[in-house]
Coordinates of N, CA and C in Angstrom, one line a residue:
Chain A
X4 N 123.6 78.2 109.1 CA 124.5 79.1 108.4 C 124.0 80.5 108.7
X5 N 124.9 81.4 108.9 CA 124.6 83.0 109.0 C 124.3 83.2 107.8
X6 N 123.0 84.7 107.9 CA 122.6 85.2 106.8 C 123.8 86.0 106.7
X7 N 123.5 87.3 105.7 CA 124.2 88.3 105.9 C 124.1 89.8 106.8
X8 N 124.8 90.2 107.6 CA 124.6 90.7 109.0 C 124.7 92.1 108.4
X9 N 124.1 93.2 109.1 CA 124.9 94.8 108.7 C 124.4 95.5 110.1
X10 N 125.9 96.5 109.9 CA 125.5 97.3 111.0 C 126.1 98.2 110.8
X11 N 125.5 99.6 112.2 CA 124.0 99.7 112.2 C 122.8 99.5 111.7
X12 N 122.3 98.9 112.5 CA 120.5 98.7 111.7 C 120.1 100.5 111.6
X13 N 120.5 101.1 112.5 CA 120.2 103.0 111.8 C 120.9 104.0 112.7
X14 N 121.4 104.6 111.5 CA 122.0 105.4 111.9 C 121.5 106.9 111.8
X15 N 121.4 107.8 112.1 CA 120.8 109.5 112.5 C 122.6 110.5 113.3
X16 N 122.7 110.6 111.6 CA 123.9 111.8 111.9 C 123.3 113.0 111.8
X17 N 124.2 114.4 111.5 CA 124.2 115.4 110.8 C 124.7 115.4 109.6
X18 N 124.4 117.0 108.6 CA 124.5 116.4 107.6 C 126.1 117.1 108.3
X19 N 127.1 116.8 107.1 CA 128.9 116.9 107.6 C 129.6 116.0 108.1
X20 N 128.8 114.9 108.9 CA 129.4 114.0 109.4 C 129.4 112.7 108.8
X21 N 130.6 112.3 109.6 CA 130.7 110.9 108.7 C 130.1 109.4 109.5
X22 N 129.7 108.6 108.2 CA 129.4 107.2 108.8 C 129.6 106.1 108.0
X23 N 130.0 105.3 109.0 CA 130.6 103.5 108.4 C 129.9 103.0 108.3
X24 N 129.1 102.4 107.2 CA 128.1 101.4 107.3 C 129.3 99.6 107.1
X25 N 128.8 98.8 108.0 CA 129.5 97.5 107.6 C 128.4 96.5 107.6
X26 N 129.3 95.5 106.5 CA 128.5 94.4 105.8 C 129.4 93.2 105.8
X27 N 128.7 92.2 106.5 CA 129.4 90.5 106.9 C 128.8 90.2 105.7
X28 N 129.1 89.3 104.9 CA 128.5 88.5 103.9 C 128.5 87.0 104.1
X29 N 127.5 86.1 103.2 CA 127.5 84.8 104.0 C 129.0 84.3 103.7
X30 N 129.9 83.3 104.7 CA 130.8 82.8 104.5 C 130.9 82.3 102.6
X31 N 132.1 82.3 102.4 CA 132.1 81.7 100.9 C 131.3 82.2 100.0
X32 N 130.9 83.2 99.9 CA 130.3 84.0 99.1 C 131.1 85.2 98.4
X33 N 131.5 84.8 97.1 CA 132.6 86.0 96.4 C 132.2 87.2 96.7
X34 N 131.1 86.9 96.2 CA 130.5 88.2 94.9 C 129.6 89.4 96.4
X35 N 129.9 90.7 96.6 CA 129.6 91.0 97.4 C 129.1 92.4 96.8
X36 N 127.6 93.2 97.2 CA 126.9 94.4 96.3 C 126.6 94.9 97.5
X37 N 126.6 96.3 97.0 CA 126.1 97.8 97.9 C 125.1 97.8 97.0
X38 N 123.5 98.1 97.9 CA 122.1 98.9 97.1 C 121.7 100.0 97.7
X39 N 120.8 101.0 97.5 CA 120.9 102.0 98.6 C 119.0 102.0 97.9
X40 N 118.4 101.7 98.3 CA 117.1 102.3 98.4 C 116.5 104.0 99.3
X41 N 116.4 104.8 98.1 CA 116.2 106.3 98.6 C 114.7 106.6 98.8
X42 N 114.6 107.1 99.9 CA 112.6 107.7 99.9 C 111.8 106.5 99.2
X43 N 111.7 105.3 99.4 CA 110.8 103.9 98.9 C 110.7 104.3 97.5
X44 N 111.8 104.8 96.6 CA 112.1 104.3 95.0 C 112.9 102.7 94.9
X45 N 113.0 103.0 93.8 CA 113.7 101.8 93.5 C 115.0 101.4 94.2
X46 N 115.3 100.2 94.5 CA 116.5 99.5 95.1 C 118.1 100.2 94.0
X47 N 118.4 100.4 94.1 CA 119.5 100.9 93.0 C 121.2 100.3 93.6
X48 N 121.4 99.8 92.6 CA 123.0 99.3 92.6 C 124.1 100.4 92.8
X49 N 124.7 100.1 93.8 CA 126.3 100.8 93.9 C 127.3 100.4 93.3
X50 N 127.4 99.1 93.9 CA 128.6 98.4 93.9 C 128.8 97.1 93.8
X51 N 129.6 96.8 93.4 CA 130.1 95.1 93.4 C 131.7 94.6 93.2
X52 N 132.1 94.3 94.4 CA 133.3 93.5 94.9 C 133.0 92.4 94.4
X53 N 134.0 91.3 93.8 CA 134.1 90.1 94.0 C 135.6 89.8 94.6
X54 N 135.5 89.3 95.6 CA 136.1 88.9 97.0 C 137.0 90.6 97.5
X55 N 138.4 90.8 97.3 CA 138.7 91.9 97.6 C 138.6 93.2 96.6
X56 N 138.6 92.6 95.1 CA 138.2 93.6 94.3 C 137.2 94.2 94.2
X57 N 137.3 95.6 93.4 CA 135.5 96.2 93.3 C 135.8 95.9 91.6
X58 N 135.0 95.5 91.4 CA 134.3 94.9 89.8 C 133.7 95.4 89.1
X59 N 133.4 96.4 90.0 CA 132.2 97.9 89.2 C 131.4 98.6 90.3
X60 N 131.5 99.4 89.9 CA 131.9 101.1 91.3 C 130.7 101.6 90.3
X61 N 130.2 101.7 89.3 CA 129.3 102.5 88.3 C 128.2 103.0 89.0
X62 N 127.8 102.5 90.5 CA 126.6 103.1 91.1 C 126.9 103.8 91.9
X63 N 128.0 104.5 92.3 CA 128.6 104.8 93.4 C 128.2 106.7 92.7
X64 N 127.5 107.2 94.1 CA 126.7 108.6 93.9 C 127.9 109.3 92.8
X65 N 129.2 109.9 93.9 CA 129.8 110.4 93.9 C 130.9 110.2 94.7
X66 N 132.0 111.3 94.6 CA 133.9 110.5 95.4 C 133.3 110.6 97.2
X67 N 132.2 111.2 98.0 CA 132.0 111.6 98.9 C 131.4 109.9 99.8
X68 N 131.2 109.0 98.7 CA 131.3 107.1 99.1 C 132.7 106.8 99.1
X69 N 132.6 105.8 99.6 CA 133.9 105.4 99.8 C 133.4 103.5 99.9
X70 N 134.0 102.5 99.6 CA 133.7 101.3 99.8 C 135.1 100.2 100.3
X71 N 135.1 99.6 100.7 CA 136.4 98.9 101.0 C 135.9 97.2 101.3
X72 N 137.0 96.3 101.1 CA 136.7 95.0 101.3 C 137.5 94.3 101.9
X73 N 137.8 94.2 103.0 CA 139.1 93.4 103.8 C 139.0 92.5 103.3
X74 N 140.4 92.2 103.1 CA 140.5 90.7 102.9 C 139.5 89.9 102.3
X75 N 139.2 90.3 101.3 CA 137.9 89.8 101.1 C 136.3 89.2 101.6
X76 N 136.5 89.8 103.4 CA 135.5 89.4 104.0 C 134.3 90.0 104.2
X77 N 134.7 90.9 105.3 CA 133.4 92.2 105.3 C 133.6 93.1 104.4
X78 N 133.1 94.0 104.4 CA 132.9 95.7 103.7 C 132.2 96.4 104.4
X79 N 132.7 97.3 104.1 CA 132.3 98.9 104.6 C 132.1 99.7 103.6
X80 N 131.3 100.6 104.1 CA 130.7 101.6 103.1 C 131.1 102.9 104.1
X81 N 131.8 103.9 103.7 CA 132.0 105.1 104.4 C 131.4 106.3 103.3
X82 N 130.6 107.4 103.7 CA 129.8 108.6 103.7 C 130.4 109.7 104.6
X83 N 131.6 110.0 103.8 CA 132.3 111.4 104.2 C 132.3 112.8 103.1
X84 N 131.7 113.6 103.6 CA 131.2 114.1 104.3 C 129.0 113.7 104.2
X85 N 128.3 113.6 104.5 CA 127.1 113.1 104.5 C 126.0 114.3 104.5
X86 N 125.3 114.1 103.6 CA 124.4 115.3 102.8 C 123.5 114.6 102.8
X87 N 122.3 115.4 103.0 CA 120.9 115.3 103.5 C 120.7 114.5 102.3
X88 N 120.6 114.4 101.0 CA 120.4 113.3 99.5 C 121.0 111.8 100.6
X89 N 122.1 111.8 101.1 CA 122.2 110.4 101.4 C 121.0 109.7 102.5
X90 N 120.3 110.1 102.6 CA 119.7 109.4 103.3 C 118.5 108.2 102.7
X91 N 118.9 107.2 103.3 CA 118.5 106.1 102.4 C 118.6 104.8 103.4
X92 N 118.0 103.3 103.0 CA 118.4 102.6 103.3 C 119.2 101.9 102.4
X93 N 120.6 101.0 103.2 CA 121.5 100.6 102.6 C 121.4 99.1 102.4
X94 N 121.3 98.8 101.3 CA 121.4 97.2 101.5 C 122.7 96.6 101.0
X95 N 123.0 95.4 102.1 CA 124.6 94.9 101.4 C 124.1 93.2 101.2
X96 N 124.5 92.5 99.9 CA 123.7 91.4 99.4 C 125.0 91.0 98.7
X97 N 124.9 89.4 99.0 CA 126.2 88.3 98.9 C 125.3 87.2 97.8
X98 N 126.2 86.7 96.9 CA 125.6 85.5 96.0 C 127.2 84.4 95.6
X99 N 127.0 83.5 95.7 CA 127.9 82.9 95.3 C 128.4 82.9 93.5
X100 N 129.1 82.2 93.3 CA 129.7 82.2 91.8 C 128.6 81.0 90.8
X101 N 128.3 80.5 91.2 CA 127.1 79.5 90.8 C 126.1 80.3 90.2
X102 N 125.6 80.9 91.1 CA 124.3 81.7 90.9 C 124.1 83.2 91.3
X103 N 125.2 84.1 90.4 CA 125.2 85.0 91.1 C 123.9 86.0 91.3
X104 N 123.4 85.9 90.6 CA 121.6 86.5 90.9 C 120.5 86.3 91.9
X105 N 121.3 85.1 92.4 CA 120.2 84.6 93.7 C 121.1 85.9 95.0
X106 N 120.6 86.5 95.2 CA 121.1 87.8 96.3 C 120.8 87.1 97.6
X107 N 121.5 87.2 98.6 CA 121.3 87.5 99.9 C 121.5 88.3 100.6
X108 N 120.3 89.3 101.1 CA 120.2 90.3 101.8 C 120.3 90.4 103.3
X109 N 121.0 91.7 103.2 CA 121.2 91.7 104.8 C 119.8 92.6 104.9
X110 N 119.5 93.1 106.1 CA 118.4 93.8 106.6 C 118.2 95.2 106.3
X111 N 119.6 95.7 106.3 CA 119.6 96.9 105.7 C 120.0 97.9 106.6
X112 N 121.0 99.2 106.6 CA 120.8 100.0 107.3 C 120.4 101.1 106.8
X113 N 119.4 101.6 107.8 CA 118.9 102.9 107.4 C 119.7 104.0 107.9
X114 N 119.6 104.9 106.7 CA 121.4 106.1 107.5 C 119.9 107.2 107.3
X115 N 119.8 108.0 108.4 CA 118.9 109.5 108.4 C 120.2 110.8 108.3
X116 N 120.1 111.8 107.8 CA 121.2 112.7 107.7 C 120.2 113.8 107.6
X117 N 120.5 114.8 109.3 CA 119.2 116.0 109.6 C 120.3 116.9 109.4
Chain B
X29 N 116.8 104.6 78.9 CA 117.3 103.8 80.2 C 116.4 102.7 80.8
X30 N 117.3 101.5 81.2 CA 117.2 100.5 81.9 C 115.7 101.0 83.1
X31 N 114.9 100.0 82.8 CA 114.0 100.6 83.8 C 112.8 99.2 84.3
X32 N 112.3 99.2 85.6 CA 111.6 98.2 86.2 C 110.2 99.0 86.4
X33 N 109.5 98.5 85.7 CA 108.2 98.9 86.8 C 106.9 98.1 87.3
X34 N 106.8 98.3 88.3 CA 105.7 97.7 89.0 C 104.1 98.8 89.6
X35 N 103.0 98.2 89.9 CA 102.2 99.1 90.4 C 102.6 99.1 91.7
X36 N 102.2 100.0 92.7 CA 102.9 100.0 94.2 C 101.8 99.1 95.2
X37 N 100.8 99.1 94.8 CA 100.1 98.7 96.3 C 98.8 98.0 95.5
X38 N 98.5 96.6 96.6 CA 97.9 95.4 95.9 C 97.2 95.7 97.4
X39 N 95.7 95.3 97.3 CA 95.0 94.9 98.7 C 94.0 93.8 98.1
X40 N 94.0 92.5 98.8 CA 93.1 91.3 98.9 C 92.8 91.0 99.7
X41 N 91.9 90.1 99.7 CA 91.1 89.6 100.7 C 92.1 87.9 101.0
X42 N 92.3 87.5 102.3 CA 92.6 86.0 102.5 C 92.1 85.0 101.6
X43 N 93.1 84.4 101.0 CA 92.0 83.1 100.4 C 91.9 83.6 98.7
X44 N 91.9 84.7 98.1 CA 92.1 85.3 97.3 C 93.4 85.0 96.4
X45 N 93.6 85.0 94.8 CA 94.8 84.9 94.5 C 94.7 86.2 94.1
X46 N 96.2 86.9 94.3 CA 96.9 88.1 94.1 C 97.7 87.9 92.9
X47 N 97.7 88.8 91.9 CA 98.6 89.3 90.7 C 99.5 90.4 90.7
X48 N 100.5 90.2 90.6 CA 101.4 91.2 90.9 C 102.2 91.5 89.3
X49 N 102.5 92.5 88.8 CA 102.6 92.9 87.5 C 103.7 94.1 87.7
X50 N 104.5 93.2 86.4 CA 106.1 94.2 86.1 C 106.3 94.5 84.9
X51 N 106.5 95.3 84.4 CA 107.2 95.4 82.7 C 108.8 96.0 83.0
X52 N 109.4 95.4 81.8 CA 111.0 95.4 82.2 C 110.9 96.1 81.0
X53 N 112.7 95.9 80.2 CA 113.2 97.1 79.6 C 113.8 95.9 78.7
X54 N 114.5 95.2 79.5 CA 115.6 94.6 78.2 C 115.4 93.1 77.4
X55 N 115.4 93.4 76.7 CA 114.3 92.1 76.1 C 115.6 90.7 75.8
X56 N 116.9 91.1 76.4 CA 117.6 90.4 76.3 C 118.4 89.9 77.7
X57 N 117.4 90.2 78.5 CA 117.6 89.9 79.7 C 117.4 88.1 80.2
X58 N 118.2 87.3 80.5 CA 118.0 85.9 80.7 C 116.9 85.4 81.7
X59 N 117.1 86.1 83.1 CA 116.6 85.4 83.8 C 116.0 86.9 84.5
X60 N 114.7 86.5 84.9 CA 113.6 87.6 85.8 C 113.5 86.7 86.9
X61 N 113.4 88.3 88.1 CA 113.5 87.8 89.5 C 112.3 88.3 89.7
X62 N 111.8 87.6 91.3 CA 110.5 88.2 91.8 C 111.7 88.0 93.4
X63 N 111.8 88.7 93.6 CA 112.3 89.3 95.7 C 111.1 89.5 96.6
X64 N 111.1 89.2 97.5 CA 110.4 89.5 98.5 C 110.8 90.3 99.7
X65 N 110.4 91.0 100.2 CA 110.9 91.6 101.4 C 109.7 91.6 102.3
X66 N 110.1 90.8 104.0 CA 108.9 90.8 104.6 C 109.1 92.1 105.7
X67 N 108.1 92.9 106.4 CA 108.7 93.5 107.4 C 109.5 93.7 108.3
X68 N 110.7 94.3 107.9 CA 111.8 94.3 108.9 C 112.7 93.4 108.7
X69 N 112.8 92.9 107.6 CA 113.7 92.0 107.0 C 114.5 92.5 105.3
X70 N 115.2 91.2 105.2 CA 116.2 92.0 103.7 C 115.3 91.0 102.8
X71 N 115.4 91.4 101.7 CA 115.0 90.5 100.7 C 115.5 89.7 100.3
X72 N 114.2 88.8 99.7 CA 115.0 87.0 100.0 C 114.3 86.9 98.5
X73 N 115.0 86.0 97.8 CA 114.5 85.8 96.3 C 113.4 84.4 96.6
X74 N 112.5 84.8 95.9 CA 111.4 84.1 95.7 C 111.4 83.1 94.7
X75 N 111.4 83.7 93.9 CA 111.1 82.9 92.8 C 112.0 83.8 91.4
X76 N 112.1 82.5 90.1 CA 113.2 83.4 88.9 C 112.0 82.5 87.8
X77 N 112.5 83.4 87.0 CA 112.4 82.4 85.6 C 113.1 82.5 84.4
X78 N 113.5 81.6 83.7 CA 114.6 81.6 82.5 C 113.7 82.5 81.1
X79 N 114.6 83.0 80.6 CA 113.5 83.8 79.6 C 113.4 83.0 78.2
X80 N 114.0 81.5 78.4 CA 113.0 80.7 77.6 C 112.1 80.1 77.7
X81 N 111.2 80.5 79.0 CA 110.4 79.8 79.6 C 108.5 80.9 79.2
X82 N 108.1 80.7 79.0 CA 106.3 81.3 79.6 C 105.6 81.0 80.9
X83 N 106.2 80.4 81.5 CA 105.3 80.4 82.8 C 106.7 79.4 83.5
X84 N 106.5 79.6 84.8 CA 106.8 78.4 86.0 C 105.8 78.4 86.6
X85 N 105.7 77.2 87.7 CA 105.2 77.4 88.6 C 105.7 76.4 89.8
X86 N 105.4 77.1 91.3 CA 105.9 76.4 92.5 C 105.2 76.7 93.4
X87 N 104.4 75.3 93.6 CA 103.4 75.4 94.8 C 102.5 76.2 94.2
X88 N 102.3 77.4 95.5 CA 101.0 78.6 95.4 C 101.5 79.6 94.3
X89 N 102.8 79.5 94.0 CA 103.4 80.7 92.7 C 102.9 80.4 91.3
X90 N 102.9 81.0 90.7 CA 102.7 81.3 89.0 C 103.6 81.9 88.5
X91 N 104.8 82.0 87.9 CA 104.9 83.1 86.9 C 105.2 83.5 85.8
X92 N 104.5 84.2 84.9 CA 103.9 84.5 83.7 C 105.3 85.2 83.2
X93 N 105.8 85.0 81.9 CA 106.4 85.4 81.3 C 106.0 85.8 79.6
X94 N 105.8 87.0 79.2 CA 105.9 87.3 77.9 C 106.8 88.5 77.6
X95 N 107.5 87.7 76.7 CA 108.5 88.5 76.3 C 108.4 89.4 75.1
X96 N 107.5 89.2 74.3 CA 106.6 89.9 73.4 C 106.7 91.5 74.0
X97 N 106.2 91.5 74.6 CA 105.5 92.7 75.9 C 105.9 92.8 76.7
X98 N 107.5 92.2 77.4 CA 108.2 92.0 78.1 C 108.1 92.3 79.5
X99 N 106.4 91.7 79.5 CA 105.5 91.9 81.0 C 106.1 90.2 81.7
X100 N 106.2 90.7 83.1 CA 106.1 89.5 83.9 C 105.1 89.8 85.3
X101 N 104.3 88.3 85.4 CA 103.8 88.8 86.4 C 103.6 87.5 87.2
X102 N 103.5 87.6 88.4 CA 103.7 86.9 89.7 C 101.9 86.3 90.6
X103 N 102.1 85.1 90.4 CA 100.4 85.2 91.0 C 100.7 84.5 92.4
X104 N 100.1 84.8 93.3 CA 100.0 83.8 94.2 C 98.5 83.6 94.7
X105 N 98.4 82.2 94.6 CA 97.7 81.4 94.8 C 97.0 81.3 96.2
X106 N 95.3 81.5 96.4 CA 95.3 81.0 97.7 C 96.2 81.8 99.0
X107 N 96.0 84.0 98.9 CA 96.9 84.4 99.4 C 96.6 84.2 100.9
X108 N 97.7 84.4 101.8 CA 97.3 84.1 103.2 C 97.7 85.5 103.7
X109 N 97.7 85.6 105.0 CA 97.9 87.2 105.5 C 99.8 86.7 106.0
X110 N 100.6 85.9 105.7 CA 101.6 85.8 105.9 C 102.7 86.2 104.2
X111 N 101.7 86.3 103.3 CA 102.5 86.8 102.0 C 102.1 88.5 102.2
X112 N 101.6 88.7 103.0 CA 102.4 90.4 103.5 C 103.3 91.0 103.3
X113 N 103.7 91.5 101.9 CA 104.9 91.8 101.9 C 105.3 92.8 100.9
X114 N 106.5 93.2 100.4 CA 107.0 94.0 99.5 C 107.6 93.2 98.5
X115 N 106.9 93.1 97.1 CA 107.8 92.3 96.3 C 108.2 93.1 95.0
X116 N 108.9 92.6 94.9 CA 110.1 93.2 93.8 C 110.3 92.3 92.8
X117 N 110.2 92.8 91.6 CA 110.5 92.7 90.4 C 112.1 93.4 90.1
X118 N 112.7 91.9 89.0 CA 114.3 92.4 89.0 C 114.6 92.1 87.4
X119 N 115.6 92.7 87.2 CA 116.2 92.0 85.7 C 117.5 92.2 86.1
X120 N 118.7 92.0 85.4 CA 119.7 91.7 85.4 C 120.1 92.7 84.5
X121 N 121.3 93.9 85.0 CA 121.5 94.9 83.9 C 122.2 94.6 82.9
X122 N 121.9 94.8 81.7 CA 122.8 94.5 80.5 C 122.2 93.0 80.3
X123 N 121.0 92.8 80.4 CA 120.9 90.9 80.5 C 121.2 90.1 80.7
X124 N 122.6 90.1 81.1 CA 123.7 89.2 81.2 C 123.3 88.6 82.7
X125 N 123.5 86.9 82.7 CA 123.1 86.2 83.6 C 123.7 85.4 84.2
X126 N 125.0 86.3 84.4 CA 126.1 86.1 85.3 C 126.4 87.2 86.5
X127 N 125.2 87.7 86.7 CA 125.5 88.8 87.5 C 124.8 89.2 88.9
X128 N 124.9 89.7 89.9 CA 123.9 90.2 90.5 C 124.1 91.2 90.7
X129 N 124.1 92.5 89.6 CA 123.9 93.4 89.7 C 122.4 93.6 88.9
X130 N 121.5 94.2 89.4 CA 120.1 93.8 89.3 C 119.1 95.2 88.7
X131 N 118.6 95.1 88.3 CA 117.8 96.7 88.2 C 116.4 95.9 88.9
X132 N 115.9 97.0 89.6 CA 114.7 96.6 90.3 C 113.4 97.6 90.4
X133 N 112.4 96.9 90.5 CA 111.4 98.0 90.4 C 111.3 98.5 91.5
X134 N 110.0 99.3 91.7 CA 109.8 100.2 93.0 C 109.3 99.2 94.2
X135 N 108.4 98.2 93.8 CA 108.5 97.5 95.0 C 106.9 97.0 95.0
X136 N 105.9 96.3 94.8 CA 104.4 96.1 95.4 C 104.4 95.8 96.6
X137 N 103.7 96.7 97.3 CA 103.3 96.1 98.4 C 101.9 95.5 98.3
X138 N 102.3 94.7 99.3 CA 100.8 93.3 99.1 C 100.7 93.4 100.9
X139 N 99.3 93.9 100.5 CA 98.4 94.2 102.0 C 97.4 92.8 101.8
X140 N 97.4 91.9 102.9 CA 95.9 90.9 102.5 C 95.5 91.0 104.0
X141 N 94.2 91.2 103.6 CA 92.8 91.3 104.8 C 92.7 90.2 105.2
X142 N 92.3 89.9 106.4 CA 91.6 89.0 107.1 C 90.5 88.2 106.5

C-alpha cells in the first residue's frame, strides 16, 4: 500500500512568488491535515479536510494560504503571495475514520522563501 | 494555551535505556501520542496510550502516564543506534479522541553512541 506522497520534497522561491504544495493521501483515508513545522518549533496544525470538505481551517496563517481538495483525493496547499515567515516544512498526514489520531505522514515539503 | 513540551536533545550510549519526557496541557485529553520521525522521513506513530491507563508497554517501549502531573514519558529499552531519531510528544486538541488534529511538542532528538 502507498504511504502518503508530497511534492516537492523542496521548494526555494522568492519571497512574492507563489507555490503549490501537493499531498496524495493513503487511498481510503477521509480525514486529510496540513502541518507546517517553522525553524524546528513545534509541528502546528493548519488544516483538516475530511474527504472534499475542510472541517476546520483554524490553523491556516492567514487569506495569503489557500487549501483545496479534489474530489476528495489529493490537496494542495497554495502560498500566494509567499513571505519570508513562510518558510517552513510542510507536512500533509491522512488517518482513517476508525482511528483518526493514528496520522500518516508524508515526508514533508520544505518551502525556503529568500 | 494548549501547549506540549518536551526537552530537545537526549544522548546515550548503545545498550542504554533512554527516557524521553513530555508535560501536556489538557488533562482531559483521551489518548497521548509518542511519533517518531527518522531522518528524512515523515512521522510515523509509535506508540499511544488511553488516559485510563498508567503505563503500556510494547516490546522495548514503556509508557508512563500520570495524569496527576499530566507528565508522560516514553522509555526505550535496550536503545540501539537505529532509534535515532526525533520523537514527538502529541495530545489531541480540545481532548477529544476523535480527531487528528494534534498539538505537538518541539520534538527530542535522540542521538545514541556507538
Amino acid at each position: 500500500e502507498a504511504g502518503v506522497t508530497q511534492f516537492p520534497s523542496h521548494s526555494v522561491i522568492e519571497k512574492g512568488q507563489t507555490v503549490t504544495l501537493r499531498c496524495d493521501p493513503i487511498s481510503g483515508h477521509d480525514n486529510l491535515y496540513w502541518y507546517r513545522r517553522v525553524m524546528g518549533k513545534e509541528i502546528k496544525f493548519l488544516l483538516h479536510f475530511v474527504k472534499e470538505s475542510k472541517q476546520d481551517e483554524s490553523g491556516m496563517p492567514n487569506n495569503r494560504f489557500l487549501a483545496e481538495r479534489t474530489g476528495g483525493t489529493y490537496s494542495t496547499l497554495k502560498v500566494q503571495p509567499a513571505e519570508l515567515e513562510d518558510s517552513g516544512v510542510y507536512f500533509c498526514a491522512s488517518s482513517n475514520r476508525d482511528f483518526p489520531g493514528e496520522l500518516f505522514f508524508g515526508e514533508g515539503s520544505r518551502l525556503t522563501v529568500l | 494555551g494548549e501547549d506540549v513540551e518536551q526537552s530537545l536533545f537526549l544522548s546515550v550510549r548503545e545498550g542504554d535505556s533512554s527516557v524521553i519526557n513530555c508535560t501536556y496541557t489538557d488533562s482531559s485529553s483521551t489518548y497521548l501520542y509518542w511519533y517518531k520521525q527518522e531522518p528524512g522521513a515523515g512521522l510515523q506513530l509509535l506508540t499511544y496510550i488511553f488516559s485510563n491507563m498508567d503505563m503500556k508497554q510494547d516490546q522495548r517501549l514503556t509508557v508512563l502516564l500520570n495524569k496527576k502531573d499530566k507528565h508522560l514519558s516514553l522509555r526505550i529499552a535496550d536503545t540501539q543506534t537505529g532509534d535515532s531519531a526525533i520523537y514527538f510528544c502529541a495530545e489531541p486538541f480540545g481532548g477529544s479522541s476523535n480527531t487528528g488534529k494534534l498539538i505537538f511538542g518541539q520534538g527530542t532528538t535522540l542521538q545514541v553512541k556507538p
